[in-house]
PDB file of C-alpha atoms in Angstrom:
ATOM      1  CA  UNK A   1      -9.119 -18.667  -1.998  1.00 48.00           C
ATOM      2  CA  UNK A   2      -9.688 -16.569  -4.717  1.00 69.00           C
ATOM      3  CA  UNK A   3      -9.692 -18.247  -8.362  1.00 78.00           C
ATOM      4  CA  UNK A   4      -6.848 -16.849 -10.617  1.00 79.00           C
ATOM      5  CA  UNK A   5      -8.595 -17.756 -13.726  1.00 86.00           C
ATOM      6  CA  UNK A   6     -11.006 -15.222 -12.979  1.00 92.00           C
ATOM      7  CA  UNK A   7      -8.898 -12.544 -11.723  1.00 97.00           C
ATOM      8  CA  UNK A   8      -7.235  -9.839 -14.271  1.00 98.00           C
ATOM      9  CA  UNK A   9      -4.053  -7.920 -13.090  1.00 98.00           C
ATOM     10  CA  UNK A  10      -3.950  -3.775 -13.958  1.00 98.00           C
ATOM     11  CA  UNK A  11      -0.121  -3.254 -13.516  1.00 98.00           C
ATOM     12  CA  UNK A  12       1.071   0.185 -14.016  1.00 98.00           C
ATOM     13  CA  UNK A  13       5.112   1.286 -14.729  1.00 97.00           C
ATOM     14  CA  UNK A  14       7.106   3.843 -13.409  1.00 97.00           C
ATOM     15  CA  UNK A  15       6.234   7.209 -12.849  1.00 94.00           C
ATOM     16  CA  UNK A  16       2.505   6.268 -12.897  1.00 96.00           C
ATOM     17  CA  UNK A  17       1.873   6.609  -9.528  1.00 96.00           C
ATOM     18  CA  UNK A  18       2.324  10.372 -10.112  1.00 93.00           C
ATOM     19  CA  UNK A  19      -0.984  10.343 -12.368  1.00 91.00           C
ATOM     20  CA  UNK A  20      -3.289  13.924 -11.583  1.00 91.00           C
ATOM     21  CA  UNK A  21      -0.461  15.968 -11.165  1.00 87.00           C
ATOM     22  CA  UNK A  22       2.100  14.709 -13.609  1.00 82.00           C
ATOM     23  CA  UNK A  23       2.414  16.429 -16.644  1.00 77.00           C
ATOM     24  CA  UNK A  24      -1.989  17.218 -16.834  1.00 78.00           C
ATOM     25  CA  UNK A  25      -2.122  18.327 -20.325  1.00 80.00           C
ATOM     26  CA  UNK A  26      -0.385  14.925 -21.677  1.00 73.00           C
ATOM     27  CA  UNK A  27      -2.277  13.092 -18.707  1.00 80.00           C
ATOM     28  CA  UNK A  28      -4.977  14.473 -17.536  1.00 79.00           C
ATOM     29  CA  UNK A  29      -6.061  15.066 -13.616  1.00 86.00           C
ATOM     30  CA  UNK A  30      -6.917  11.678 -12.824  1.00 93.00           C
ATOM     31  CA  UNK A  31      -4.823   9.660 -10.493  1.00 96.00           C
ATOM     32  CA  UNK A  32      -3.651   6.351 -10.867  1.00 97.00           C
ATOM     33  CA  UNK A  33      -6.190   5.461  -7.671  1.00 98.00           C
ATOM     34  CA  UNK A  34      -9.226   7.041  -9.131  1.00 98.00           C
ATOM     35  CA  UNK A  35      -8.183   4.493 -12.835  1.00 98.00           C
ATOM     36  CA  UNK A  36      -7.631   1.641 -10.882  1.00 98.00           C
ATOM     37  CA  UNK A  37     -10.917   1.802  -9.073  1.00 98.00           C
ATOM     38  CA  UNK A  38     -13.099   2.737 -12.217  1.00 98.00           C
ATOM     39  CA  UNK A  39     -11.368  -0.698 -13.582  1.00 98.00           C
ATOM     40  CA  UNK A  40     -12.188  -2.500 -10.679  1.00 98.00           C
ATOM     41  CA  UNK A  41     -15.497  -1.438 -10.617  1.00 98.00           C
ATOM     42  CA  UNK A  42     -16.011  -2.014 -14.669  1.00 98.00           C
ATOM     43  CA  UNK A  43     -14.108  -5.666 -13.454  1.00 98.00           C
ATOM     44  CA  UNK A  44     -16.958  -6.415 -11.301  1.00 97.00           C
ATOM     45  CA  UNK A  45     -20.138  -5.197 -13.902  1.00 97.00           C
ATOM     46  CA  UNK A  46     -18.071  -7.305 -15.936  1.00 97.00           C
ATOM     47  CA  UNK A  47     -17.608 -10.796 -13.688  1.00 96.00           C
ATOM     48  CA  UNK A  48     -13.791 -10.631 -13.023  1.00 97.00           C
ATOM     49  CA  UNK A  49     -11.967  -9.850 -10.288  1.00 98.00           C
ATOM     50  CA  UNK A  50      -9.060  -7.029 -10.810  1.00 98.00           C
ATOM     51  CA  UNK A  51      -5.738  -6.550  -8.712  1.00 98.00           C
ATOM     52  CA  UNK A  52      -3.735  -3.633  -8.830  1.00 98.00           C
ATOM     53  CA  UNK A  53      -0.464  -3.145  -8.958  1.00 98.00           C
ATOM     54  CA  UNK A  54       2.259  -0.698  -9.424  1.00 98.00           C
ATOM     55  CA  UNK A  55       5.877  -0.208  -9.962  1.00 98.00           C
ATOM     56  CA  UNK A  56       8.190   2.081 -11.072  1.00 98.00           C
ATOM     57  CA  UNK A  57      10.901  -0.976 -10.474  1.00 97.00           C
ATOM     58  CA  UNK A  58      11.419  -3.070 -14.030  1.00 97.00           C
ATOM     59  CA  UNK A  59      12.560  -6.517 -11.613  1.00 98.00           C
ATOM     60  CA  UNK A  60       9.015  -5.729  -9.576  1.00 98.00           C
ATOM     61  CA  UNK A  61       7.174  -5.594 -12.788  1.00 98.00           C
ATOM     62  CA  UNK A  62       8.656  -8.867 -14.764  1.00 98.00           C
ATOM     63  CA  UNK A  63       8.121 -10.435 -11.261  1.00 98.00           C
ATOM     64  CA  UNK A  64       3.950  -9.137 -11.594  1.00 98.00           C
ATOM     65  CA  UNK A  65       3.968 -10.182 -14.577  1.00 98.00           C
ATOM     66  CA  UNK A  66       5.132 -14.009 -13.894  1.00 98.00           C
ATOM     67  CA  UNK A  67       2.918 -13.943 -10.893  1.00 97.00           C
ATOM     68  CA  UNK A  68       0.013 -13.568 -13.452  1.00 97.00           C
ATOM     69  CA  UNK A  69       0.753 -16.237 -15.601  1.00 95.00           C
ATOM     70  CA  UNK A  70      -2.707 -18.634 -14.462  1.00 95.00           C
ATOM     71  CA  UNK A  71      -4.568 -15.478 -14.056  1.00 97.00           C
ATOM     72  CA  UNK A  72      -7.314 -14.657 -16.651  1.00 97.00           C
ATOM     73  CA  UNK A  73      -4.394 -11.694 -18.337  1.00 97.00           C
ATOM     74  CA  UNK A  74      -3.006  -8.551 -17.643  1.00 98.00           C
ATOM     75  CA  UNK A  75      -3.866  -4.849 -18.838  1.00 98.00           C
ATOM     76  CA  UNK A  76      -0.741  -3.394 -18.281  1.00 98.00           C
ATOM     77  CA  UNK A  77       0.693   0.057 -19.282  1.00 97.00           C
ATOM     78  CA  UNK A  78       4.903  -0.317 -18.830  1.00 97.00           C
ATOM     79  CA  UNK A  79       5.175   3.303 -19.407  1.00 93.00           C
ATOM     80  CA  UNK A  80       8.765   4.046 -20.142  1.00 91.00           C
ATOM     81  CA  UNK A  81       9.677   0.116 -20.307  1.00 95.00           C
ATOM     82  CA  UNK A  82       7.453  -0.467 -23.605  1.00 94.00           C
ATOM     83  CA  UNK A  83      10.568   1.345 -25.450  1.00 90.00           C
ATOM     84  CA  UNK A  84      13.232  -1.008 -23.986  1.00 91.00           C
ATOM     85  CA  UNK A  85      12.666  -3.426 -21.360  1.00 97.00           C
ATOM     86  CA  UNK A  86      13.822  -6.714 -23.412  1.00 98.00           C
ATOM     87  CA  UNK A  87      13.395  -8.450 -19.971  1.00 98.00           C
ATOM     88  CA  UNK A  88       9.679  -7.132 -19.323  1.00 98.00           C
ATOM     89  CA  UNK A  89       9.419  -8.442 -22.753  1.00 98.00           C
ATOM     90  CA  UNK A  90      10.182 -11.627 -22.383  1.00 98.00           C
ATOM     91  CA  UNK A  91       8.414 -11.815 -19.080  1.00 98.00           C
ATOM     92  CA  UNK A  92       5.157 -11.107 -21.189  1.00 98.00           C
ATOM     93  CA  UNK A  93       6.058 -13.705 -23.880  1.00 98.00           C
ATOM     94  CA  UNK A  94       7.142 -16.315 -21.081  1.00 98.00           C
ATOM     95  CA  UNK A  95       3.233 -16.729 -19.680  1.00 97.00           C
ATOM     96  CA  UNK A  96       0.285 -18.422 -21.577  1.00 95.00           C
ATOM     97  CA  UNK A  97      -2.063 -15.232 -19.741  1.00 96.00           C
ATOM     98  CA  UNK A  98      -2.881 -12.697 -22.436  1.00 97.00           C
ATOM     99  CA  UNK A  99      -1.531  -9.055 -21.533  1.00 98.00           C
ATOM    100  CA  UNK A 100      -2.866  -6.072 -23.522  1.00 98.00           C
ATOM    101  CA  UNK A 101      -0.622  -2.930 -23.266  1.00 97.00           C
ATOM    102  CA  UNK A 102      -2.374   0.490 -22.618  1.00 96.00           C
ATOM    103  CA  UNK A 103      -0.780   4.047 -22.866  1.00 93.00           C
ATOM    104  CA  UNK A 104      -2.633   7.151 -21.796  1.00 92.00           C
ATOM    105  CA  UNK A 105      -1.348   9.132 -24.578  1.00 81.00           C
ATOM    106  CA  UNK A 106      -0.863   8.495 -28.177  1.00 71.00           C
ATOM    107  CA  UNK A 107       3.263   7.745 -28.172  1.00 70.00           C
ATOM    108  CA  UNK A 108       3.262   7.781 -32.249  1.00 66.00           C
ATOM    109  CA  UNK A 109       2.117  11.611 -31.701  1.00 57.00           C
ATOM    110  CA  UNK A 110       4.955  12.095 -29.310  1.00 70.00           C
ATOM    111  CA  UNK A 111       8.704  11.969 -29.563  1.00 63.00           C
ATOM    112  CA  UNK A 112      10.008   9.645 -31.927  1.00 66.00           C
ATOM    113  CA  UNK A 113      12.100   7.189 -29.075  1.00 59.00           C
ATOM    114  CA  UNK A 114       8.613   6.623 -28.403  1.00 66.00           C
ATOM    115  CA  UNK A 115       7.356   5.431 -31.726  1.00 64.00           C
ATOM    116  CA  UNK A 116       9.311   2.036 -30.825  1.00 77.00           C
ATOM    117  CA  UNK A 117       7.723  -0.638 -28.573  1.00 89.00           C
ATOM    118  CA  UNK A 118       9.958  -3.751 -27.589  1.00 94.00           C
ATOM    119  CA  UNK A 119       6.453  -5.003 -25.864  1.00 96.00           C
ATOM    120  CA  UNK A 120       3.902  -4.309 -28.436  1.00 93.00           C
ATOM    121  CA  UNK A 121       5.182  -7.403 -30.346  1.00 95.00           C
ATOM    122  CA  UNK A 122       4.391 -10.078 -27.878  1.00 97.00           C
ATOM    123  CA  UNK A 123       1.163  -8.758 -26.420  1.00 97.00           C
ATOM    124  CA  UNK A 124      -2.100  -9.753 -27.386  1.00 96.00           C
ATOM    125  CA  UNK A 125      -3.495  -5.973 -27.646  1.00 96.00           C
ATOM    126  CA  UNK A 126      -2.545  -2.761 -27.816  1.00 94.00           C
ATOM    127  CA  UNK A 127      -4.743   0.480 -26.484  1.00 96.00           C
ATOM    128  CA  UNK A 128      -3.202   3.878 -27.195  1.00 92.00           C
ATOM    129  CA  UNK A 129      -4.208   7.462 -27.025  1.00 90.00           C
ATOM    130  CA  UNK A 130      -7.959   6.630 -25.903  1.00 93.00           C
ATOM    131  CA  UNK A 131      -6.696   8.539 -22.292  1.00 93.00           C
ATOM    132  CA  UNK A 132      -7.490   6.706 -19.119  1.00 95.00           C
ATOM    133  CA  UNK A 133     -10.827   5.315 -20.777  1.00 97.00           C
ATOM    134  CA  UNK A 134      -7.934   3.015 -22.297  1.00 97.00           C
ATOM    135  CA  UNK A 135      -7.364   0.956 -19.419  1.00 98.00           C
ATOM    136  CA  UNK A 136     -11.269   0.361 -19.988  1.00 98.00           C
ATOM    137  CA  UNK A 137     -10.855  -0.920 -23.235  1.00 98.00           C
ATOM    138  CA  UNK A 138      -8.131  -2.862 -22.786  1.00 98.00           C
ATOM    139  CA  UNK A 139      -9.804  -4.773 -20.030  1.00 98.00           C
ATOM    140  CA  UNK A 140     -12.995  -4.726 -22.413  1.00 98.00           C
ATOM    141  CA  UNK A 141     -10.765  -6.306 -25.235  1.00 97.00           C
ATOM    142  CA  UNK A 142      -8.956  -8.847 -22.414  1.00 97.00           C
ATOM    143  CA  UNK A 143     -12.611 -10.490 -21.730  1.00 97.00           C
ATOM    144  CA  UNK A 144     -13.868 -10.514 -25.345  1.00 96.00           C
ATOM    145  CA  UNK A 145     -10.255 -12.456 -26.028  1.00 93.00           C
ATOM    146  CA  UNK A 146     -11.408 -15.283 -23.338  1.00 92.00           C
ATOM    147  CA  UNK A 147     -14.561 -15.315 -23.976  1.00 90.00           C
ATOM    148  CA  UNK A 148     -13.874 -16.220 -27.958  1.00 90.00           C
ATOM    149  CA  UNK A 149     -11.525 -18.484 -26.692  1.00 87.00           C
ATOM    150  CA  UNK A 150     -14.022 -20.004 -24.679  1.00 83.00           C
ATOM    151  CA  UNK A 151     -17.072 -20.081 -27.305  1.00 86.00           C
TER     152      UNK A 151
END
């Protein structure tokens, strides 16, 4: 059985799935297999386990997202949700497991619906406009979280 305290979830919103031929300019080439095994890999250097999920379904991603809640945290990019999912929201604030939010691109350099985040507020990082070396640093910043927690 695997230990959940040690396990990190990568859960990735709608229209994500689409990475490497979605919009390229705003998103680059890479797809959202080639991320989630360069996090899994970093996950590994790094002593955790990471599980990937995604979901372009909002009920599907408040349901990962309580399903996480005695794992070590979440890196999570909600895509579209950040701007108004008041349930994925409260999903996040519901569960003691840290989640740090990631976006690909830099939304304050984007259209202005986007300059809102109903998610940013309850997460315990944010990680925007690095590109995919984002989901990275967000796992990067999840660890150094527990392990000043732990110290």
């Amino acid at each position: 059985m695997t230990d959940l305290s040690r396990t990190v979830l990568l859960l990735n919103g709608p229209n994500l799935n689409l990475l490497g031929t979605r919009d390229p300019e705003q998103y680059g080439t890479t797809t959202l297999a080639e991320i989630e095994e360069r996090v899994r890999v970093l996950g590994r250097e790094l002593g955790v386990e990471v599980v990937c999920a995604q979901s372009n379904s909002e009920g599907a991603m408040v349901d990962h997202v309580h399903e996480s809640r005695h794992r070590l945290g979440v890196v999570m990019n909600p895509g579209a949700y950040a701007h108004y999912s008041i349930a994925l929201r409260d999903a996040i604030d519901a569960i003691e497991a840290p989640v740090v939010e990631v976006h690909i691109s830099n939304v304050y350099a984007r259209e202005a619906f986007r300059h809102t985040s109903v998610t940013a507020p309850v997460v315990a990082g944010y990680v925007a406009g690095c590109g995919i070396t984002g989901y990275e640093l967000g796992l990067r910043a999840l660890l150094a979280r527990d392990a000043e927690r732990r110290a």
